[in-house]
Steps between C-alpha positions, in 0.01 A plus 500: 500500500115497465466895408736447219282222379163677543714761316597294198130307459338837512600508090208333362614305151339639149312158487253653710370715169397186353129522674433829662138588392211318642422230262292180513708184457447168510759410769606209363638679204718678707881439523616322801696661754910431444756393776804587549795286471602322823813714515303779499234417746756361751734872493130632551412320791824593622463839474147500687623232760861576554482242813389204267813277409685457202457092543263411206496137330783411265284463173528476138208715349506256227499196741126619688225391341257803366161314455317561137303896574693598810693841494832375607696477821415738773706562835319569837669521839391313781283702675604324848815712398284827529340455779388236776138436383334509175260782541791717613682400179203651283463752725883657395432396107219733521666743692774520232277513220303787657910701481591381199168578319437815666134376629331158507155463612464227746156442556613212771703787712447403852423157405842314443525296784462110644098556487446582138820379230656172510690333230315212331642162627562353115724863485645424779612137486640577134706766608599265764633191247656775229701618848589162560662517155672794556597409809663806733372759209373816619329585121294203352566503101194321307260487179221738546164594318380816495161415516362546105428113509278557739357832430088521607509141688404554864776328802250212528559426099815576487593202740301288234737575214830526648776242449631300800829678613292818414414751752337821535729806633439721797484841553859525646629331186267694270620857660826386481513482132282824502781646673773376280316607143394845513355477190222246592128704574593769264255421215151566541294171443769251570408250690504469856596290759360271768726364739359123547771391749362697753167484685323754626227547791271816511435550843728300650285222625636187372332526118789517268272529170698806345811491267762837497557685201663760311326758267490815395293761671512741270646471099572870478771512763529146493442462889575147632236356711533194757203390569258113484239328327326190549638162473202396252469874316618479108615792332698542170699795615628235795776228419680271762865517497680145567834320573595154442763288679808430303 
């Protein structure tokens, strides 16, 4: 069950000595987060979403095509398998990262709703055609980036470089993996994470110039934050995670 998960990911792994004092870096020079292999990831997901079904696609890891700098393969549930709208989808991602980690710092609390987050139409259609693919799938398996390629590039530039089946990942996807590798946001001055496939509006009054994000609050106690920046705003402790359709 969940407390014997949130039991077992309380063991942080020795990597996390690596980078423990404050030190200025040149991001860049940093090594990359790692994923998990899709066994792995899917048992995880499993664990946290005991509802989800076992029905993935019947792949060949050595038969999907893993474009030149992307991570790997990364598996995400479909989050109209969590709940019946998107916002309420992120809404329990959150919510489970908040138990798992012990404390996340949403600095959007109160504002996950139809008014302020919606996924990004490009996000949404390509999720759409890699379902297609994996027809009656309840976890989508696909190559991901982890958002080094793009690290300082605001959303508007990323959508300048990316390649065509390319696509930036939400925040649901983005917490999912944060849920599923308990060893990512453990090193001080590792880069960060905005969450292009989702847009954000301030206020709730129509202007959806934000993008989501995850960072860390605080590098001492290495306190997740979920929080936005702006659509235009470049920052080289920022990169955009992606997925590409098979």
């Amino acid at each position: 069950g969940i407390s014997k998960l949130i039991s077992e990911l309380s063991v942080l792994p020795n990597a996390e000595q690596l980078i423990r004092e404050k030190i200025d870096l040149d991001y860049s020079l940093l090594p990359d987060y790692n994923l998990a292999s899709i066994s792995s990831q899917i048992a995880m997901i499993h664990h946290l979403l005991p509802d989800i079904g076992w029905n993935i696609s019947s792949f060949h890891e050595d038969k999907i095509n893993v474009p030149d700098g992307a991570n790997g393969l990364c598996a995400i549930p479909k989050w109209q398998k969590i709940a019946g709208n998107y916002y309420d989808a992120v809404e329990i991602i959150l919510n489970m990262i908040e138990k798992i980690r012990g404390k996340l710092s949403n600095w959007r609390k109160g504002q996950i709703d139809l008014d302020h987050i919606r996924q990004r139409d490009r996000t949404a259609k390509m999720f759409n055609v890699i379902g297609e693919k994996q027809k009656g799938c309840d976890i989508l398996v696909f190559p991901c980036h982890l958002g080094k390629k793009y690290l300082g590039h605001s959303i508007n530039s990323f959508f300048t470089k990316i390649e065509e089946n390319e696509f930036p990942l939400d925040s649901f996807s983005v917490g999912m993996m944060i849920l599923m590798h308990q060893d990512w946001f453990q090193y001080p001055n590792h880069h960060w994470f905005n969450c292009g496939g989702d847009e954000f509006c301030d206020k709730g009054e129509g202007d959806f110039n934000l993008v989501t994000c995850f960072r860390l609050a605080n590098n001492r106690n290495r306190l997740l934050r979920f929080a936005t920046n702006l659509v235009e705003e470049e920052d080289e402790r920022f990169g955009v995670p992606s997925g590409y359709v098979p």
